[in-house]
Short mmCIF file of C-alpha atoms in Angstrom, two decimals:
data_model
loop_
_atom_site.label_atom_id
_atom_site.label_comp_id
_atom_site.label_asym_id
_atom_site.label_seq_id
_atom_site.Cartn_x
_atom_site.Cartn_y
_atom_site.Cartn_z
CA MET A 1 -31.35 -1.65 97.15
CA ALA A 2 -29.78 -2.26 93.69
CA LEU A 3 -32.80 -0.78 91.93
CA SER A 4 -32.68 2.31 94.09
CA ARG A 5 -29.00 2.88 93.30
CA ARG A 6 -29.63 2.42 89.55
CA TRP A 7 -32.41 5.03 89.63
CA PHE A 8 -30.11 7.44 91.49
CA LEU A 9 -27.32 7.05 88.93
CA LEU A 10 -29.66 7.54 85.98
CA SER A 11 -31.06 10.70 87.54
CA LEU A 12 -27.67 12.41 87.75
CA PRO A 13 -26.59 14.90 85.08
CA ALA A 14 -24.06 13.53 82.63
CA ALA A 15 -21.46 15.96 83.96
CA CYS A 16 -21.36 13.95 87.19
CA PHE A 17 -19.92 11.01 85.24
CA GLY A 18 -17.18 13.10 83.64
CA GLN A 19 -18.38 12.35 80.10
CA SER A 20 -20.84 13.61 77.54
CA ASN A 21 -20.59 10.87 74.86
CA ALA A 22 -24.07 9.58 75.54
CA LYS A 23 -26.47 9.97 72.63
CA GLY A 24 -29.80 8.62 73.79
CA ARG A 25 -29.08 9.28 77.47
CA VAL A 26 -32.35 9.93 79.29
CA LEU A 27 -32.54 12.50 82.09
CA PRO A 28 -35.51 12.92 84.41
CA SER A 29 -38.00 15.75 84.28
CA ALA A 30 -36.93 19.15 85.61
CA PHE A 31 -40.45 20.62 85.37
CA LYS A 32 -41.42 23.00 88.15
CA ARG A 33 -44.76 24.81 88.30
CA TYR A 34 -45.30 28.15 90.06
CA ALA A 35 -47.81 30.98 90.16
CA ASP A 36 -46.60 34.12 88.42
CA PRO A 37 -46.20 36.97 90.96
CA ALA A 38 -47.77 39.56 88.63
CA THR A 39 -50.78 37.69 87.18
CA GLU A 40 -51.05 34.54 89.34
CA LEU A 41 -51.26 32.50 86.13
CA SER A 42 -49.52 29.12 86.23
CA VAL A 43 -46.05 29.03 84.67
CA VAL A 44 -43.97 25.88 84.18
CA ARG A 45 -40.18 26.03 84.22
CA LEU A 46 -39.16 23.22 81.88
CA THR A 47 -35.38 23.08 82.44
CA ASP A 48 -33.04 23.23 85.41
CA PRO A 49 -31.68 26.79 85.93
CA SER A 50 -28.45 25.32 87.29
CA PHE A 51 -27.52 24.84 83.62
CA THR A 52 -27.96 26.96 80.50
CA SER A 53 -30.76 25.86 78.16
CA ILE A 54 -31.75 27.56 74.90
CA LEU A 55 -35.00 26.82 73.10
CA ALA A 56 -34.45 25.67 69.51
CA ALA A 57 -37.92 24.57 68.36
CA VAL A 58 -41.42 23.59 69.45
CA SER A 59 -42.72 20.49 67.71
CA ARG A 60 -46.21 19.71 66.43
CA HIS A 61 -45.88 16.33 68.15
CA GLY A 62 -45.59 17.19 71.83
CA PHE A 63 -41.92 17.90 72.39
CA ILE A 64 -39.40 20.72 72.25
CA VAL A 65 -35.78 20.73 71.12
CA THR A 66 -33.22 22.58 73.20
CA ALA A 67 -29.49 23.13 73.42
CA SER A 68 -28.19 22.65 76.97
CA ASN A 69 -24.89 22.23 78.79
CA VAL A 70 -26.33 19.87 81.41
CA SER A 71 -23.76 17.26 80.25
CA GLY A 72 -20.85 19.63 80.83
CA ARG A 73 -20.82 20.96 77.25
CA PHE A 74 -23.57 22.01 74.89
CA GLU A 75 -25.60 19.23 73.28
CA ALA A 76 -29.06 19.06 71.72
CA TYR A 77 -31.92 17.52 73.71
CA ARG A 78 -35.48 16.42 73.04
CA ILE A 79 -37.85 17.19 75.95
CA ASP A 80 -41.20 15.41 76.08
CA LEU A 81 -43.86 17.93 77.10
CA LYS A 82 -45.98 15.36 78.95
CA SER A 83 -43.38 13.45 80.95
CA GLY A 84 -40.64 16.07 81.02
CA GLN A 85 -38.14 13.37 80.09
CA GLN A 86 -35.01 14.73 78.39
CA LYS A 87 -33.17 12.72 75.75
CA GLN A 88 -29.70 13.67 74.52
CA LEU A 89 -29.56 13.81 70.71
CA THR A 90 -25.96 14.68 69.89
CA GLU A 91 -22.31 14.04 70.74
CA ALA A 92 -20.82 17.24 69.38
CA ALA A 93 -17.27 18.42 69.84
CA ASP A 94 -18.16 22.11 69.59
CA LEU A 95 -21.91 22.60 69.18
CA ASP A 96 -23.14 26.15 68.61
CA PRO A 97 -26.20 26.28 70.92
CA HIS A 98 -27.90 28.94 68.80
CA SER A 99 -27.59 26.93 65.58
CA VAL A 100 -29.88 23.99 66.41
CA LYS A 101 -32.95 23.79 64.13
CA LEU A 102 -35.71 21.19 63.83
CA LEU A 103 -36.22 19.94 60.27
CA PRO A 104 -39.71 20.48 58.78
CA ASP A 105 -40.60 16.76 58.90
CA GLU A 106 -39.58 16.79 62.60
CA ARG A 107 -37.55 13.61 62.17
CA GLY A 108 -34.20 15.31 62.57
CA ILE A 109 -32.25 18.42 63.46
CA VAL A 110 -29.42 20.41 61.92
CA TYR A 111 -26.70 22.16 63.88
CA MET A 112 -23.20 23.57 63.62
CA ASP A 113 -20.40 21.56 65.20
CA GLY A 114 -17.23 23.58 64.86
CA SER A 115 -16.69 24.08 61.12
CA SER A 116 -19.24 21.43 60.11
CA LEU A 117 -22.96 21.68 59.42
CA MET A 118 -24.44 18.44 60.75
CA ALA A 119 -27.77 16.61 60.64
CA ALA A 120 -28.97 14.15 63.30
CA ASN A 121 -31.90 11.72 63.22
CA LEU A 122 -34.13 11.98 66.32
CA ALA A 123 -34.99 8.27 66.37
CA SER A 124 -31.74 6.53 65.44
CA PHE A 125 -29.37 9.33 66.59
CA LYS A 126 -27.38 8.79 63.40
CA VAL A 127 -25.49 11.89 62.28
CA ARG A 128 -24.05 12.99 58.99
CA GLU A 129 -21.95 15.92 57.91
CA ILE A 130 -23.83 18.00 55.36
CA TYR A 131 -21.24 20.67 54.67
CA LYS A 132 -17.85 21.76 55.96
CA THR A 133 -16.41 25.25 55.74
CA LEU A 134 -12.73 26.11 55.55
CA ASP A 135 -13.46 29.22 57.58
CA GLY A 136 -15.74 29.65 60.58
CA PHE A 137 -19.50 29.91 60.80
CA GLY A 138 -21.22 33.14 61.77
CA HIS A 139 -24.48 33.73 63.57
CA GLY A 140 -27.63 31.95 62.50
CA VAL A 141 -29.01 29.00 60.58
CA GLY A 142 -32.26 28.85 58.63
CA VAL A 143 -33.97 25.81 57.11
CA SER A 144 -36.26 26.10 54.08
CA GLU A 145 -39.91 25.13 54.44
CA ASP A 146 -39.41 22.03 52.27
CA GLY A 147 -36.27 20.98 54.13
CA LEU A 148 -34.19 20.93 50.95
CA TYR A 149 -31.89 23.82 51.84
CA THR A 150 -30.16 25.32 54.83
CA ALA A 151 -29.06 28.96 54.87
CA ALA A 152 -25.87 29.49 56.85
CA ILE A 153 -23.36 32.27 57.45
CA GLU A 154 -19.66 31.75 56.81
CA ARG A 155 -17.17 34.16 58.35
CA LYS A 156 -13.49 34.84 57.79
CA GLY A 157 -12.26 37.76 59.83
CA THR A 158 -14.64 40.62 59.05
CA HIS A 159 -15.81 39.07 55.77
CA HIS A 160 -19.21 37.37 55.82
CA ARG A 161 -20.97 35.18 53.25
CA LEU A 162 -24.58 34.03 53.14
CA ARG A 163 -24.49 30.48 51.81
CA LEU A 164 -27.33 28.28 50.58
CA VAL A 165 -26.48 24.65 51.32
CA SER A 166 -28.18 21.74 49.56
CA MET A 167 -29.19 19.18 52.19
CA ALA A 168 -28.99 16.32 49.66
CA LYS A 169 -25.82 17.23 47.76
CA GLY A 170 -23.83 19.04 50.46
CA THR A 171 -22.92 21.79 48.00
CA ALA A 172 -23.17 25.51 48.75
CA GLU A 173 -23.89 28.62 46.71
CA THR A 174 -23.09 32.19 47.77
CA LEU A 175 -26.16 34.46 47.88
CA ALA A 176 -24.52 37.52 49.44
CA GLU A 177 -21.20 38.61 50.91
CA GLY A 178 -19.50 41.67 52.34
CA GLU A 179 -17.56 43.21 55.20
CA GLU A 180 -20.68 44.11 57.18
CA GLU A 181 -21.87 41.48 59.64
CA ILE A 182 -24.45 39.12 58.15
CA SER A 183 -26.73 37.15 60.48
CA ALA A 184 -30.18 35.67 61.15
CA PRO A 185 -30.94 34.00 57.79
CA SER A 186 -34.62 33.06 57.36
CA PRO A 187 -35.77 31.31 54.16
CA ARG A 188 -39.05 32.68 52.83
CA PRO A 189 -42.05 30.32 52.97
CA LYS A 190 -43.31 29.27 49.53
CA ARG A 191 -40.69 31.44 47.77
CA ALA A 192 -37.07 30.88 46.69
CA SER A 193 -35.42 33.64 48.72
CA VAL A 194 -33.81 34.30 52.10
CA LEU A 195 -34.36 37.18 54.51
CA TYR A 196 -31.25 38.12 56.45
CA ARG A 197 -29.80 40.86 58.61
CA ARG A 198 -26.87 42.85 57.21
CA GLY A 199 -25.39 45.68 59.23
CA GLU A 200 -28.30 47.74 60.54
CA GLY A 201 -30.86 46.63 57.95
CA LEU A 202 -32.82 43.68 56.59
CA TRP A 203 -32.01 42.30 53.15
CA LEU A 204 -33.62 39.80 50.80
CA ALA A 205 -31.65 37.51 48.46
CA ASN A 206 -33.03 35.15 45.82
CA TYR A 207 -31.80 31.56 45.63
CA ASP A 208 -30.55 32.17 42.08
CA GLY A 209 -28.46 35.13 43.23
CA LYS A 210 -30.03 37.49 40.69
CA GLN A 211 -31.61 39.76 43.29
CA ASN A 212 -30.12 40.87 46.60
CA TYR A 213 -31.30 44.15 48.05
CA ARG A 214 -31.94 46.07 51.25
CA LEU A 215 -35.59 46.40 52.24
CA ARG A 216 -36.98 49.92 52.50
CA LEU A 217 -38.36 49.75 56.01
CA ALA A 218 -39.57 52.49 58.35
CA GLU A 219 -36.98 54.91 59.72
CA GLY A 220 -35.26 53.94 62.95
CA GLY A 221 -33.71 50.77 64.30
CA VAL A 222 -34.83 47.32 63.18
CA GLY A 223 -35.51 44.68 65.79
CA PRO A 224 -36.39 40.99 65.41
CA ALA A 225 -38.23 40.02 62.21
CA LEU A 226 -40.20 36.99 61.07
CA TRP A 227 -42.19 35.87 58.07
CA SER A 228 -45.98 35.85 57.96
CA PRO A 229 -47.37 32.29 57.71
CA GLU A 230 -47.73 32.31 53.93
CA GLY A 231 -44.49 34.25 53.29
CA ARG A 232 -46.29 37.25 51.83
CA SER A 233 -44.95 39.77 54.34
CA ILE A 234 -42.34 40.40 57.02
CA LEU A 235 -43.43 41.27 60.55
CA TYR A 236 -40.78 43.24 62.40
CA LEU A 237 -40.15 45.49 65.39
CA SER A 238 -39.29 49.09 64.59
CA TYR A 239 -37.34 51.13 67.15
CA PRO A 240 -37.79 54.92 66.78
CA GLU A 241 -34.77 57.16 67.11
CA ASP A 242 -36.50 58.99 69.98
CA PRO A 243 -36.10 56.64 73.00
CA HIS A 244 -39.25 58.09 74.57
CA LYS A 245 -41.41 56.78 71.73
CA LEU A 246 -42.91 53.30 71.67
CA HIS A 247 -41.49 50.35 69.79
CA ALA A 248 -43.86 49.47 66.94
CA LEU A 249 -44.78 46.21 65.31
CA ARG A 250 -44.84 46.77 61.55
CA GLU A 251 -45.49 44.76 58.40
CA PHE A 252 -43.53 45.01 55.15
CA VAL A 253 -44.59 43.41 51.84
CA PRO A 254 -41.48 42.84 49.65
CA ASP A 255 -43.43 42.42 46.42
CA SER A 256 -44.99 45.90 46.69
CA ASN A 257 -42.59 47.68 49.08
CA GLU A 258 -45.61 48.51 51.25
CA ASP A 259 -44.77 49.18 54.90
CA THR A 260 -47.60 49.61 57.43
CA SER A 261 -48.05 49.77 61.19
CA VAL A 262 -49.64 46.80 62.95
CA ALA A 263 -49.60 48.26 66.48
CA ASN A 264 -47.52 50.12 69.01
CA THR A 265 -46.14 47.94 71.78
CA SER A 266 -45.06 48.31 75.37
CA GLN A 267 -41.41 48.35 74.28
CA PHE A 268 -41.26 44.86 72.80
CA VAL A 269 -37.75 43.60 72.07
CA GLY A 270 -38.86 40.14 70.97
CA ILE A 271 -41.91 38.85 69.10
CA GLY A 272 -43.58 35.62 68.08
CA ARG A 273 -46.82 34.99 66.21
CA ASN A 274 -49.51 32.36 66.32
CA ALA A 275 -50.21 30.17 63.30
CA ASP A 276 -52.42 32.71 61.51
CA ALA A 277 -50.68 35.88 62.75
CA SER A 278 -53.85 37.09 64.47
CA VAL A 279 -52.15 37.19 67.88
CA PHE A 280 -48.57 38.05 68.78
CA VAL A 281 -46.52 37.37 71.89
CA GLY A 282 -43.91 39.88 72.93
CA ALA A 283 -41.18 40.37 75.51
CA SER A 284 -41.06 43.86 76.96
CA GLY A 285 -37.67 45.49 77.36
CA SER A 286 -39.02 47.86 80.01
CA LYS A 287 -37.18 47.56 83.32
CA ALA A 288 -40.32 48.68 85.16
CA SER A 289 -42.54 46.12 83.38
CA PRO A 290 -40.47 43.04 82.50
CA TYR A 291 -43.42 41.09 81.12
CA VAL A 292 -44.37 38.55 78.48
CA LEU A 293 -47.51 39.90 76.79
CA LEU A 294 -50.10 38.94 74.19
CA LEU A 295 -50.96 41.47 71.49
CA VAL A 296 -54.28 40.95 69.70
CA ARG A 297 -53.92 42.26 66.17
CA ALA A 298 -57.59 43.10 65.48
CA VAL A 299 -58.01 45.42 68.49
CA LYS A 300 -54.34 46.37 69.03
CA ARG A 301 -54.58 45.58 72.71
CA GLU A 302 -52.09 43.86 75.02
CA LEU A 303 -52.64 41.38 77.84
CA THR A 304 -49.96 40.57 80.40
CA LEU A 305 -49.23 36.86 80.75
CA CYS A 306 -46.39 36.79 83.26
CA GLU A 307 -43.09 38.29 84.33
CA HIS A 308 -39.93 37.25 82.56
CA ARG A 309 -37.43 39.11 84.79
CA ALA A 310 -34.59 38.29 82.39
CA SER A 311 -31.31 40.15 82.88
CA ASP A 312 -31.27 40.66 79.09
CA PRO A 313 -34.81 40.85 77.65
CA SER A 314 -33.53 39.77 74.22
CA MET A 315 -33.02 36.25 75.57
CA VAL A 316 -36.77 35.88 76.25
CA ALA A 317 -37.57 35.33 72.52
CA PRO A 318 -41.17 34.15 73.08
CA VAL A 319 -42.86 31.78 70.62
CA PHE A 320 -46.23 30.08 70.27
CA ALA A 321 -46.77 26.34 70.09
CA PRO A 322 -47.92 25.28 66.60
CA ASN A 323 -51.54 24.98 67.84
CA SER A 324 -51.33 28.40 69.55
CA GLN A 325 -52.27 26.97 72.96
CA HIS A 326 -48.98 27.55 74.79
CA VAL A 327 -46.26 30.19 74.82
CA TYR A 328 -42.61 29.30 75.41
CA PHE A 329 -39.86 31.71 76.42
CA GLY A 330 -36.42 31.95 78.01
CA SER A 331 -35.22 33.70 81.16
CA ASP A 332 -32.43 33.61 83.72
CA ARG A 333 -34.65 34.84 86.56
CA HIS A 334 -33.93 31.71 88.65
CA GLY A 335 -30.23 31.32 87.82
CA LYS A 336 -28.89 30.46 84.39
CA PRO A 337 -31.01 30.74 81.23
CA ALA A 338 -33.90 28.27 81.38
CA ILE A 339 -37.01 27.58 79.30
CA TYR A 340 -40.52 28.38 80.52
CA SER A 341 -44.05 27.63 79.34
CA ILE A 342 -47.46 29.19 79.98
CA ALA A 343 -50.85 27.93 78.75
CA VAL A 344 -52.95 30.42 76.78
CA GLU A 345 -55.84 28.19 75.63
CA LYS A 346 -58.35 30.37 77.49
CA LEU A 347 -57.03 33.48 75.75
CA VAL A 348 -56.11 32.41 72.21
CA GLU A 349 -58.18 30.35 69.81
CA GLU A 350 -56.66 27.02 68.84
CA THR A 351 -55.20 26.89 65.34
CA GLU A 352 -55.03 23.90 63.06
CA VAL A 353 -51.85 21.84 63.15
CA LEU A 354 -50.86 20.40 59.78
CA TYR A 355 -48.99 17.10 59.88
#
């Protein structure tokens, strides 16, 4: 009888205990499998839709990192992809759920807690303050490929600054600033520069501050953007001014200012790529076809994976696993925003995972 009661107490969300100071707390699996209504492919819902969960990263080592308010306030969690077990990683006073990032060595995470940029070890749960701002943080955090720097946005009123923070020293340098909103910093792989969104455009700033310029992209609106695997080019969604025209996936090479079309899409509003950028995964913004789709680059053809049915398609933000064998995405189709997974090993060739 005592064992049964102990299991019951451990299975309850932290919010039931009226506290959230529980780094290392283990919660049971919330996995639920179902057949997609549109394709009949098997989809797994990884988190409980009674709470809000936001995907932060997919590891090479069989787990994902999320930000969730299952404890009553937002904290970071590690979810094992075999057992479904959830482990609380942080005790933050004011965690920004969109700021959580997995470090390249996958031994820790960084996140914003109020006015502090923090780092937490996944094994020991030890935390340290990397950098503190006198103002507030804006939208977005980006970690360099070598893990030496974090790009963060500081905000004071309408003034924004793109800051490059040294992980070792805790010092920060200003790469760009202005009254336009600055967001979504993304350090360039194998190069010393940061891609970021400023106003309606994409900009590129060097670490040394000597170059900072707007990229000359195709006409129209600019959607989500990401680096190619080797950092040579930027893959982005282009939204034509004519709403009846299709959203296009395009590729821009900063070193040559070359901008080319990759493929038209069925109104993608979110994109992810596999490890060699031969296949993309997109979230359609079409109300008539609210799908997660694969786009094969070589033949420019799409394949529907499943419905997302998200109230806001931008929350879907689909991504591939590092080995390209699963796709992960978000949706609030069953309640609050939750994280979903679908296997694609029969559709996409496995890619090498570098450890």
